[in-house]
mmCIF file of C-alpha atoms in Angstrom:
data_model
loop_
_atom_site.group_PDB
_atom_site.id
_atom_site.type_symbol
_atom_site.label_atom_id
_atom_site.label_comp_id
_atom_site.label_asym_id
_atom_site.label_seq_id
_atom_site.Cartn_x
_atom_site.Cartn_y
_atom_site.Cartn_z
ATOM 1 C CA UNK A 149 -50.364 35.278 -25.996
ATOM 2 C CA UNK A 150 -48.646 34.709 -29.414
ATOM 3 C CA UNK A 151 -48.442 31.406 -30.882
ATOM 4 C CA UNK A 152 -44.451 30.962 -30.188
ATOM 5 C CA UNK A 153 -44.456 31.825 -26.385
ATOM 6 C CA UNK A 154 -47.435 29.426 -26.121
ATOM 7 C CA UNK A 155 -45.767 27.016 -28.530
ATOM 8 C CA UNK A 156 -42.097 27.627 -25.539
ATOM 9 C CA UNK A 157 -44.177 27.170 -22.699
ATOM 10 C CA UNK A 158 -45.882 23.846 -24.200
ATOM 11 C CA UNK A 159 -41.698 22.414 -24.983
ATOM 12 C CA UNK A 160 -40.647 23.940 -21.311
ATOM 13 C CA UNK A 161 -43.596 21.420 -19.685
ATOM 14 C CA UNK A 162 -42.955 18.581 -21.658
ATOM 15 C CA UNK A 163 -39.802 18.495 -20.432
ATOM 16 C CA UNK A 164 -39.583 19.608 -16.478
ATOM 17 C CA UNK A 165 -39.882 16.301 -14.437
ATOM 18 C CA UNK A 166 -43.433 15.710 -13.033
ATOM 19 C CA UNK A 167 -43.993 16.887 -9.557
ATOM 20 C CA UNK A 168 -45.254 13.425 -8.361
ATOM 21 C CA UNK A 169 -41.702 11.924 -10.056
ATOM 22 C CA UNK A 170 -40.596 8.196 -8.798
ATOM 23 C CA UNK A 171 -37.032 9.776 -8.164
ATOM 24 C CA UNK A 172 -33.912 7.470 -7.370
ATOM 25 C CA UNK A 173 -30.527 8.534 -6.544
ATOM 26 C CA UNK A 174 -27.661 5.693 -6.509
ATOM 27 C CA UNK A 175 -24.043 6.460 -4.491
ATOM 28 C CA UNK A 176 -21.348 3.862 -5.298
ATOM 29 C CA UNK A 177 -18.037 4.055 -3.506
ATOM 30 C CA UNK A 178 -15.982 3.236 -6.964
ATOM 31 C CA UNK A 179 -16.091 4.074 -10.530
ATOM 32 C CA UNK A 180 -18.831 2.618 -12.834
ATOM 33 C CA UNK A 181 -16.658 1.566 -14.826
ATOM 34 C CA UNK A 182 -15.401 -1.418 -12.910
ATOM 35 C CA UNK A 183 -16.984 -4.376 -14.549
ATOM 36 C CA UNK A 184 -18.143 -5.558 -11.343
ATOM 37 C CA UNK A 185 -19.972 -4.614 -8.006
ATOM 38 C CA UNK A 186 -20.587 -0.786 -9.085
ATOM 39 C CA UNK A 187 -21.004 -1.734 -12.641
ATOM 40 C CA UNK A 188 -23.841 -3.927 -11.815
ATOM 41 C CA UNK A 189 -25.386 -1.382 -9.410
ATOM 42 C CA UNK A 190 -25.263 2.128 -12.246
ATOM 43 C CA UNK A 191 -27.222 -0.964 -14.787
ATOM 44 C CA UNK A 192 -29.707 -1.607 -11.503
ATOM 45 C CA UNK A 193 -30.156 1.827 -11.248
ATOM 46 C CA UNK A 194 -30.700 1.947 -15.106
ATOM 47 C CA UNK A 195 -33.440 -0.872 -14.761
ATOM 48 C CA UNK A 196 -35.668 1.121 -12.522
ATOM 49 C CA UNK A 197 -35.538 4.207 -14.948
ATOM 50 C CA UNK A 198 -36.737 1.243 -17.756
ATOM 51 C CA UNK A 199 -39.325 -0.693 -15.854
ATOM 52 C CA UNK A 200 -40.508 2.092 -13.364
ATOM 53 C CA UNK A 201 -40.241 5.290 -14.678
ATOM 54 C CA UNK A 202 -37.968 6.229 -12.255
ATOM 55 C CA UNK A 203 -35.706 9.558 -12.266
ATOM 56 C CA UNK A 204 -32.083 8.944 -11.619
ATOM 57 C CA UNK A 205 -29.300 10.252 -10.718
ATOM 58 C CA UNK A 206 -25.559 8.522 -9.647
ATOM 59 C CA UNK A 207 -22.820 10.312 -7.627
ATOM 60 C CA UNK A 208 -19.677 8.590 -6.451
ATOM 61 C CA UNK A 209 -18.258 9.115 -3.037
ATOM 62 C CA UNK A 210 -15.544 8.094 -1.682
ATOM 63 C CA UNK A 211 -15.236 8.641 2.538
ATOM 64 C CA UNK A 212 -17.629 8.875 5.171
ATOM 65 C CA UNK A 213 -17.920 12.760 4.777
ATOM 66 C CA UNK A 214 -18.713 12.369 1.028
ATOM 67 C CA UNK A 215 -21.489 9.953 1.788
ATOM 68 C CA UNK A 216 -22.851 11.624 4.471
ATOM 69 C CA UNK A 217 -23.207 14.906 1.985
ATOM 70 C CA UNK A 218 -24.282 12.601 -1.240
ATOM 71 C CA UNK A 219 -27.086 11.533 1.036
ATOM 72 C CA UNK A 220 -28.103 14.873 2.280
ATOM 73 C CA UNK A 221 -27.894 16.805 -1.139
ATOM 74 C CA UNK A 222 -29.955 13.775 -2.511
ATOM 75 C CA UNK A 223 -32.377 13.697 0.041
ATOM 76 C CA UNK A 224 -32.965 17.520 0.077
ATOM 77 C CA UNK A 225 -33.704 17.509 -4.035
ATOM 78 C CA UNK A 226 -36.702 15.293 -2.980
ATOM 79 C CA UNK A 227 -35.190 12.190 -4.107
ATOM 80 C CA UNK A 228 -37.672 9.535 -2.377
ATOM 81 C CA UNK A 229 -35.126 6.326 -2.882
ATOM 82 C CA UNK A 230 -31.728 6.723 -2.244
ATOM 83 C CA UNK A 231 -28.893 3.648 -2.624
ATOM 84 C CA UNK A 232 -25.990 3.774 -0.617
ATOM 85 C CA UNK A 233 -23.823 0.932 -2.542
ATOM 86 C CA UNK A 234 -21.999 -0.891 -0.227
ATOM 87 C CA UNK A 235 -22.172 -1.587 4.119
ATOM 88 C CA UNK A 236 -19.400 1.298 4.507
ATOM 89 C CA UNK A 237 -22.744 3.968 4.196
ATOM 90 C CA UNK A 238 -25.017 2.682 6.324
ATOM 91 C CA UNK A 239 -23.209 4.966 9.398
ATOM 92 C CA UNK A 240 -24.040 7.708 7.119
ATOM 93 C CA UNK A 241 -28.098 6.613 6.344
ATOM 94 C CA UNK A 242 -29.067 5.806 10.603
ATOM 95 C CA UNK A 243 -27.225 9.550 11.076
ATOM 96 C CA UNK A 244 -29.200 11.188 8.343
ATOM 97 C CA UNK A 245 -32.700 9.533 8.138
ATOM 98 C CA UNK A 246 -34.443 11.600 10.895
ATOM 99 C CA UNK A 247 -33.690 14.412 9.252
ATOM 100 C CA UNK A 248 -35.249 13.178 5.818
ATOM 101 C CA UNK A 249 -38.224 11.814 6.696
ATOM 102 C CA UNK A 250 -39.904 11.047 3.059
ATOM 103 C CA UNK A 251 -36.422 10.312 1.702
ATOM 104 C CA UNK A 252 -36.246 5.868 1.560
ATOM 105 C CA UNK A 253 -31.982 4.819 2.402
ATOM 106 C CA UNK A 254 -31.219 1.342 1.092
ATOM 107 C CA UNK A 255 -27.740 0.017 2.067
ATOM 108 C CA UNK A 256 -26.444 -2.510 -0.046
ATOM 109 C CA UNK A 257 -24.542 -5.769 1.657
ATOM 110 C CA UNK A 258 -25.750 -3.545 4.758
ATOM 111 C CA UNK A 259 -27.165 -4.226 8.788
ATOM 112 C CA UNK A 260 -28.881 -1.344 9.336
ATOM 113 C CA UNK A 261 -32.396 -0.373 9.841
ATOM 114 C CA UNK A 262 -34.749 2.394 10.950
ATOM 115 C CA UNK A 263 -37.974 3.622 9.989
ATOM 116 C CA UNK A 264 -36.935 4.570 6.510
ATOM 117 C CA UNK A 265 -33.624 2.848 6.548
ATOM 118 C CA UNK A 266 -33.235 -0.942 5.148
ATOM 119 C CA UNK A 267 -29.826 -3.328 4.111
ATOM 120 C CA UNK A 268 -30.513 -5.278 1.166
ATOM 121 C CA UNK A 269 -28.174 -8.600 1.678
ATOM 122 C CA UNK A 270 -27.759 -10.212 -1.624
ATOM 123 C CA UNK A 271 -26.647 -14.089 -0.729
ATOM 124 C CA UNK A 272 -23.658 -13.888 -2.507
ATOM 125 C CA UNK A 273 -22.660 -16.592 0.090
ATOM 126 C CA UNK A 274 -25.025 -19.337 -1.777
ATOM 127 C CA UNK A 275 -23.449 -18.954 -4.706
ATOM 128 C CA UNK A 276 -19.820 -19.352 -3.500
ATOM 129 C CA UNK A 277 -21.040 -22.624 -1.434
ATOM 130 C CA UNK A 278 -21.932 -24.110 -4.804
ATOM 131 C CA UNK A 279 -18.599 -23.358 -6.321
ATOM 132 C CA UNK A 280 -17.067 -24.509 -3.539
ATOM 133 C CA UNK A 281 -18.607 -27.822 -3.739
ATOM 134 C CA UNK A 282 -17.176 -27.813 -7.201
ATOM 135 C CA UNK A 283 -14.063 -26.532 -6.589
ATOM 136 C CA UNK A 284 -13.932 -29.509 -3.715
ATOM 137 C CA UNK A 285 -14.619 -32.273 -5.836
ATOM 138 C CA UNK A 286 -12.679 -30.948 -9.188
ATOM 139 C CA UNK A 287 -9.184 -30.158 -7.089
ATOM 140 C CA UNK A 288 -6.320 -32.859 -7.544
ATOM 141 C CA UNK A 289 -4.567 -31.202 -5.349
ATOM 142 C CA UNK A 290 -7.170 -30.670 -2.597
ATOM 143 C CA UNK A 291 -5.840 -26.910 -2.074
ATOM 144 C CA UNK A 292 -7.544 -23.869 -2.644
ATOM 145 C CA UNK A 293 -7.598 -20.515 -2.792
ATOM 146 C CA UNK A 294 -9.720 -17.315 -2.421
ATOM 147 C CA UNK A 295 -8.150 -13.995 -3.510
ATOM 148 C CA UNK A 296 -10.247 -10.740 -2.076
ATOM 149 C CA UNK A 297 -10.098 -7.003 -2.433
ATOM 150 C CA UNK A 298 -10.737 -5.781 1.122
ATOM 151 C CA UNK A 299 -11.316 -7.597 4.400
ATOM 152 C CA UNK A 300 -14.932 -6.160 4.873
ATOM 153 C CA UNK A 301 -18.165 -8.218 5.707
ATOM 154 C CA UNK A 302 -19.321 -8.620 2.007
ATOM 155 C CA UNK A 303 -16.241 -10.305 1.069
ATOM 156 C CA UNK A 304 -16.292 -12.522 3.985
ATOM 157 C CA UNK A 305 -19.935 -13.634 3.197
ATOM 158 C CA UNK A 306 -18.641 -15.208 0.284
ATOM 159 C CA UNK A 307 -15.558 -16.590 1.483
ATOM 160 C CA UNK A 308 -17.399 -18.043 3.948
ATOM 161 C CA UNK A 309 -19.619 -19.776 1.647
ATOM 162 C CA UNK A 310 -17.076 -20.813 -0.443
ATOM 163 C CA UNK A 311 -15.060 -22.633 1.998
ATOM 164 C CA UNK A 312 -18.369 -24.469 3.705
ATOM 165 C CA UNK A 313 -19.003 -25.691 0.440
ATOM 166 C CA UNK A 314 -15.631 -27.199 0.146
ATOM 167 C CA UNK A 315 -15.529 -28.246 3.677
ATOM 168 C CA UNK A 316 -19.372 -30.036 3.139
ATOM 169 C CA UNK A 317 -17.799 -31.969 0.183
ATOM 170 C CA UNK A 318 -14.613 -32.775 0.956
ATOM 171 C CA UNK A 319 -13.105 -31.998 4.937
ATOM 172 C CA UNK A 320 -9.905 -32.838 4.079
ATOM 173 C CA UNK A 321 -9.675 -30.001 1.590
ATOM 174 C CA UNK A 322 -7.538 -27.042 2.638
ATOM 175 C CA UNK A 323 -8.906 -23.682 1.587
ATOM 176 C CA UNK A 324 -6.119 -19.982 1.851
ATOM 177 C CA UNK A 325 -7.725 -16.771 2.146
ATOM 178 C CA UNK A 326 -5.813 -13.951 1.075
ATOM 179 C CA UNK A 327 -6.391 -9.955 0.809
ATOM 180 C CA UNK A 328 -4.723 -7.419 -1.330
ATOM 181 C CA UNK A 329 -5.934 -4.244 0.020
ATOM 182 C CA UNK A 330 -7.944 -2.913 -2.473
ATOM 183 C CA UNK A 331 -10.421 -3.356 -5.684
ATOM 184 C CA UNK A 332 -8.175 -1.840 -8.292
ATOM 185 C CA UNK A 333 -4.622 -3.218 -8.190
ATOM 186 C CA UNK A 334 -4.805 -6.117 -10.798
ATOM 187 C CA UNK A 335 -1.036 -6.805 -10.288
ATOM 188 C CA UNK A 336 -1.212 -7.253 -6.419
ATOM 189 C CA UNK A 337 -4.290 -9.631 -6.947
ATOM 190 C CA UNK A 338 -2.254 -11.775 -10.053
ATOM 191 C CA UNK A 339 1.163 -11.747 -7.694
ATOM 192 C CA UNK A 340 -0.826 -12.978 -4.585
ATOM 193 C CA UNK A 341 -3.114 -15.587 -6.851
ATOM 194 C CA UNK A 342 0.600 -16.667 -8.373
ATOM 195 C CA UNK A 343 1.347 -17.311 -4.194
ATOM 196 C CA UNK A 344 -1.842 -19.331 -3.701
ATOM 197 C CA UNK A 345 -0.668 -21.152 -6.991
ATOM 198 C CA UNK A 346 2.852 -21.875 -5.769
ATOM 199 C CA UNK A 347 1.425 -23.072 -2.515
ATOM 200 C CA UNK A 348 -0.449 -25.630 -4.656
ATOM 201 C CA UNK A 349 -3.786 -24.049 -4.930
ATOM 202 C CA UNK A 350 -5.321 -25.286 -8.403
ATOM 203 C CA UNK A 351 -9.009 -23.671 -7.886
ATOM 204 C CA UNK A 352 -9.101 -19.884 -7.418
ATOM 205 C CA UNK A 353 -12.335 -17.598 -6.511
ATOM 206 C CA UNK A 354 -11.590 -13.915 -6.102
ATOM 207 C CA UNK A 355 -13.880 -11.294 -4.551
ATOM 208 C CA UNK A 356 -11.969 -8.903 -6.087
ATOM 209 C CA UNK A 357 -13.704 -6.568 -8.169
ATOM 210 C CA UNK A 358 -11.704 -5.148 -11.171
ATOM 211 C CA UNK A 359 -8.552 -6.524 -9.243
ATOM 212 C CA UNK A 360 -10.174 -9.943 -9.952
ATOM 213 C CA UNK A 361 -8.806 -10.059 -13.707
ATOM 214 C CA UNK A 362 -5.148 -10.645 -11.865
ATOM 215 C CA UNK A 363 -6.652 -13.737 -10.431
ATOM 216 C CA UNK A 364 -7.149 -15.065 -13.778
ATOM 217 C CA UNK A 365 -4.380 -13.919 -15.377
ATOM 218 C CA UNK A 366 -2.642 -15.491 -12.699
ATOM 219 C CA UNK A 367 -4.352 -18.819 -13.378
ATOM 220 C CA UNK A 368 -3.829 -18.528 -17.250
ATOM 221 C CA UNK A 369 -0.050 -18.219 -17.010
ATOM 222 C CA UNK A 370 0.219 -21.810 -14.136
ATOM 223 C CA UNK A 371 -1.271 -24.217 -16.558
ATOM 224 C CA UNK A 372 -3.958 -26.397 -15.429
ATOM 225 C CA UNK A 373 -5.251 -24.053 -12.648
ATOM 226 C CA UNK A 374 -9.273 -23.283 -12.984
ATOM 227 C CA UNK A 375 -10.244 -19.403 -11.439
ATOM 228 C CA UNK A 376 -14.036 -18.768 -10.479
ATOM 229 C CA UNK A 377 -15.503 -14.702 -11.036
ATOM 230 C CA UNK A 378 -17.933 -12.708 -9.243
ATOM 231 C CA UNK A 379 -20.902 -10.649 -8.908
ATOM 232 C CA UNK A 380 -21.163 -10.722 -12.683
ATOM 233 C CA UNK A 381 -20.361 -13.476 -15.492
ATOM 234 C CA UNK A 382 -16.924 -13.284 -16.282
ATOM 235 C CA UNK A 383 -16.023 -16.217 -18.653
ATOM 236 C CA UNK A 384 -15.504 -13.951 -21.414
ATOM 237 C CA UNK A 385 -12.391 -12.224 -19.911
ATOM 238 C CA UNK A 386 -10.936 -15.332 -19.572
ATOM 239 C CA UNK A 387 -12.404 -18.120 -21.229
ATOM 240 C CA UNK A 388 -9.412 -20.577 -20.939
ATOM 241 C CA UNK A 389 -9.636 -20.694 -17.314
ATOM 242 C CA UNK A 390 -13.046 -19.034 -15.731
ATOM 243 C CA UNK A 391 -15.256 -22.519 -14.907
ATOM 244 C CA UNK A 392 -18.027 -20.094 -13.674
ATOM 245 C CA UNK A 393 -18.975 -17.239 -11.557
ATOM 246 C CA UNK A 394 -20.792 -16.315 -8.626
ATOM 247 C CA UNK A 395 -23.200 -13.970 -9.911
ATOM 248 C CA UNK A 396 -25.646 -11.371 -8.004
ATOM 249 C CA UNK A 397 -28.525 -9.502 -10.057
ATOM 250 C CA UNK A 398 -28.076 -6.600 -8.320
ATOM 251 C CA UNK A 399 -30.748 -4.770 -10.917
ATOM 252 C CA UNK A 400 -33.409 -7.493 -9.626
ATOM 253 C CA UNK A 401 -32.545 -6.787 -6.413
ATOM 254 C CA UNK A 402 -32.995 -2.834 -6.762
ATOM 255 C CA UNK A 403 -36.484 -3.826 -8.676
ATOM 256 C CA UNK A 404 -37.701 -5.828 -5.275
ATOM 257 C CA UNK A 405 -36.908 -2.968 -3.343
ATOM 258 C CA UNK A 406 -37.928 -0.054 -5.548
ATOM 259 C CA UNK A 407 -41.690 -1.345 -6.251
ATOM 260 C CA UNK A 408 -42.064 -1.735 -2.492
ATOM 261 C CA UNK A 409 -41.253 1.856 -2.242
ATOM 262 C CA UNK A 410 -43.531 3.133 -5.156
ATOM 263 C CA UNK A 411 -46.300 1.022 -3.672
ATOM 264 C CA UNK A 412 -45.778 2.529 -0.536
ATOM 265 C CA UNK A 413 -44.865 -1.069 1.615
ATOM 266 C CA UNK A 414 -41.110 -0.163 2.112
ATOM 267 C CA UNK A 415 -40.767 -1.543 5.654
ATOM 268 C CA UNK A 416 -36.896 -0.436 6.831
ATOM 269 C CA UNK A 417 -35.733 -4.070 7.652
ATOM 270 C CA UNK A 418 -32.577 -6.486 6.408
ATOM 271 C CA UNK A 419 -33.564 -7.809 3.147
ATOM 272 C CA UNK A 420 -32.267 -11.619 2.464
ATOM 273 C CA UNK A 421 -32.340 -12.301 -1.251
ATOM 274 C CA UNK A 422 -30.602 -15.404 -2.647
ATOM 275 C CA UNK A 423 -30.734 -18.523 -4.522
ATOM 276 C CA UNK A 424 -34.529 -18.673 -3.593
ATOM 277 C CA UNK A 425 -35.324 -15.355 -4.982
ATOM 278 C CA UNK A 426 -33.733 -15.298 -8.058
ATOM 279 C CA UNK A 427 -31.396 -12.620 -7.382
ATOM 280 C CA UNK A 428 -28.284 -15.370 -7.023
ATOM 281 C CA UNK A 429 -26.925 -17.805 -9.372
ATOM 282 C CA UNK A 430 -24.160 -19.750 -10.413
ATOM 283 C CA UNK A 431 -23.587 -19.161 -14.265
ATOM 284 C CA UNK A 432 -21.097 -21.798 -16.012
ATOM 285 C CA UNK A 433 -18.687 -21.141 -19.247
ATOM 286 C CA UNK A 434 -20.411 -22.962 -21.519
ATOM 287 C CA UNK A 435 -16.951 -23.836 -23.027
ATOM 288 C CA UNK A 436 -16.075 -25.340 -20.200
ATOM 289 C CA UNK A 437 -19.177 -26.916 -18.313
ATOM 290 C CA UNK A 438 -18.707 -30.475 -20.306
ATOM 291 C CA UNK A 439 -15.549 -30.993 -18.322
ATOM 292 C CA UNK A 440 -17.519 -31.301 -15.504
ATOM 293 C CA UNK A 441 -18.605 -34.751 -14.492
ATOM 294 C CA UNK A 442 -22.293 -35.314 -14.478
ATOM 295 C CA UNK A 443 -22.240 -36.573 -11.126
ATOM 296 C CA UNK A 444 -20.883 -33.342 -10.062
ATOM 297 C CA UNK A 445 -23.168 -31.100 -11.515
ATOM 298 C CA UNK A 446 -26.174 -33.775 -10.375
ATOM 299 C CA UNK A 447 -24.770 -32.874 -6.581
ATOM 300 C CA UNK A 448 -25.064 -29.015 -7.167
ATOM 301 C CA UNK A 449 -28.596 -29.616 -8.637
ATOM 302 C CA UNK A 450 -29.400 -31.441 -5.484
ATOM 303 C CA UNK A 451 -27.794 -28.736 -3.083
ATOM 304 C CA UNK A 452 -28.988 -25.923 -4.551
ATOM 305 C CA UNK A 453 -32.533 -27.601 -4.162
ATOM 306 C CA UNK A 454 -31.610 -27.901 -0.215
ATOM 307 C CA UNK A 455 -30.561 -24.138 -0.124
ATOM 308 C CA UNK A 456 -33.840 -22.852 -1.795
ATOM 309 C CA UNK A 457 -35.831 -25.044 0.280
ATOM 310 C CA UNK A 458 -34.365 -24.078 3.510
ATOM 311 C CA UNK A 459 -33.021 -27.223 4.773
ATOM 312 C CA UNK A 460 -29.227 -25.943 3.759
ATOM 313 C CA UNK A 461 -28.051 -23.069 5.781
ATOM 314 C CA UNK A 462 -25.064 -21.459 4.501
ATOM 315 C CA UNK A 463 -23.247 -19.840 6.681
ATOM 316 C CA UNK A 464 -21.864 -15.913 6.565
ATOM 317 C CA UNK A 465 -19.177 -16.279 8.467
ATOM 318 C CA UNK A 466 -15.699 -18.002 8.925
ATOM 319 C CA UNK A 467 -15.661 -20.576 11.144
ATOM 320 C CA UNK A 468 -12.895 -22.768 10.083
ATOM 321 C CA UNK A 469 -9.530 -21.677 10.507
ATOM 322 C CA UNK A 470 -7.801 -21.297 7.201
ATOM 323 C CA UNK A 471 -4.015 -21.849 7.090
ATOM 324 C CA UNK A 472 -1.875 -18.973 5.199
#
């Protein structure tokens, strides 16, 4: 064999992917590019390449039949993790994990479970109870309002949250709930936050995604109206008027999940990670925390303490009726 066929063969093996390869395929439902919920899952994904070693590959899909064949081409390359981003795959996952034995499906905000099928629930809900403890005792006017992109069980997790934390602090308070229909449409979300506004709402929390940025342009323009972000920190978009955010490390939650997988202790169950875990937090604009009143921020201290120690259950679902 001459020295430069030996010399190709050598380059050619350095780089083909090792046959034992950790290999991790993510599926969001949006762009990437959102600044929010799939944003935060493509860096996840990204974090397990860094700290694992892992393989990866993203794909975005859009309806039922484009999940169902994300998960089967992914699945059928020998991919042994694949992450369904969002609850609207896990019909998809039950219908194609028999048939992919070796293949791991993690569903995101999910309820499903099977063998190798698990929902990873990120507590968003904890999060939004804290702000809406804040929200409770900041409001002059005693009105609130939460702005969200779709009416689907993630959103309402929060929401729900959000207004028990309100509720806990102050009954009185009166909390509007309000949908636009989408993730994208910053307009709708700014005209409907503008409603809210009008109605005399002067604390806003969106579940939005990249819709959210309405919210606080909406709260920007009304003078003297405070907005709250989510899933990531999102002071710097608005810095006038974001007091904090709800904020999930959905990268720390991929990293729980993924190790359990490469050690080979994946158990297909619903994963609760919150407060307690590390994966949720509340993160405040440090231009604005010193507005807040220290015995405010002394009674989050104390009820976060309650939620990570189990004696505060927050719940995940509405059960007070919100006026519209």
């Amino acid at each position: 064999m001459c020295r430069w066929t030996l010399l190709l063969l050598v380059g050619l093996l350095s780089i083909l992917p090792a046959k034992d390869a950790f290999k991790v395929a993510l599926i969001t439902p949006g762009p990437i590019s959102d600044g929010g919920w799939n944003q935060s899952a493509y860096l996840g994904l990204q974090r397990l390449r860094k700290e694992l070693g892992a393989q990866i590959a993203h794909m975005e899909a859009r309806s039922p039949a484009e999940y169902a064949e994300a998960f089967r081409d992914f699945a059928a390359r020998g991919y042994r993790l694949v992450i369904g981003h969002g609850f609207e795959f896990g019909d998809a996952a039950m219908q194609l994990a028999p048939q992919f034995p070796d293949t791991f499906f993690l569903i995101t905000s999910g309820r499903v479970k099977a063998r190798n099928v698990a929902s990873l629930e990120l507590r968003l809900n904890e999060a939004a109870y804290l702000l809406g403890v804040l929200a409770a005792r900041m409001s002059r006017t005693k009105k609130l309002g939460c702005v969200g992109g779709m009416q689907i069980p993630s959103v309402e997790r929060a929401f729900a949250g959000f207004v028990a934390g309100a509720k806990a602090a102050d009954p009185k308070v009166q909390v509007r709930i309000a949908y636009i229909g989408n993730f994208e449409d910053v307009a709708a979300a700014k005209e409907t936050a503008l409603g809210l506004i009008r109605w005399g709402a002067d604390f806003l929390f969106h579940d939005a995604d990249a819709a959210g940025l309405g919210v606080f342009q909406a709260a920007k323009e009304a003078k003297g109206v405070y907005a709250f972000g989510a899933i990531k920190p999102q002071h710097s978009l608005m810095p006038q008027v974001v007091l904090a955010s709800a904020v999930v490390d959905v990268p720390q939650g991929f990293l729980y999940v993924a190790r359990l997988v490469k050690a080979g202790k994946w158990k297909g169950d619903i994963l609760h990670l919150g407060l307690r875990e590390g994966v949720v937090r509340v993160v405040f604009n440090p231009r604005l925390k010193n507005r807040l009143p220290s015995a405010v921020l002394t009674e989050l201290q104390r009820t976060e303490a309650a939620i990570k120690a189990g004696r505060l259950k927050v719940p995940d679902r509405l059960t007070v009726a919100n006026s519209r």
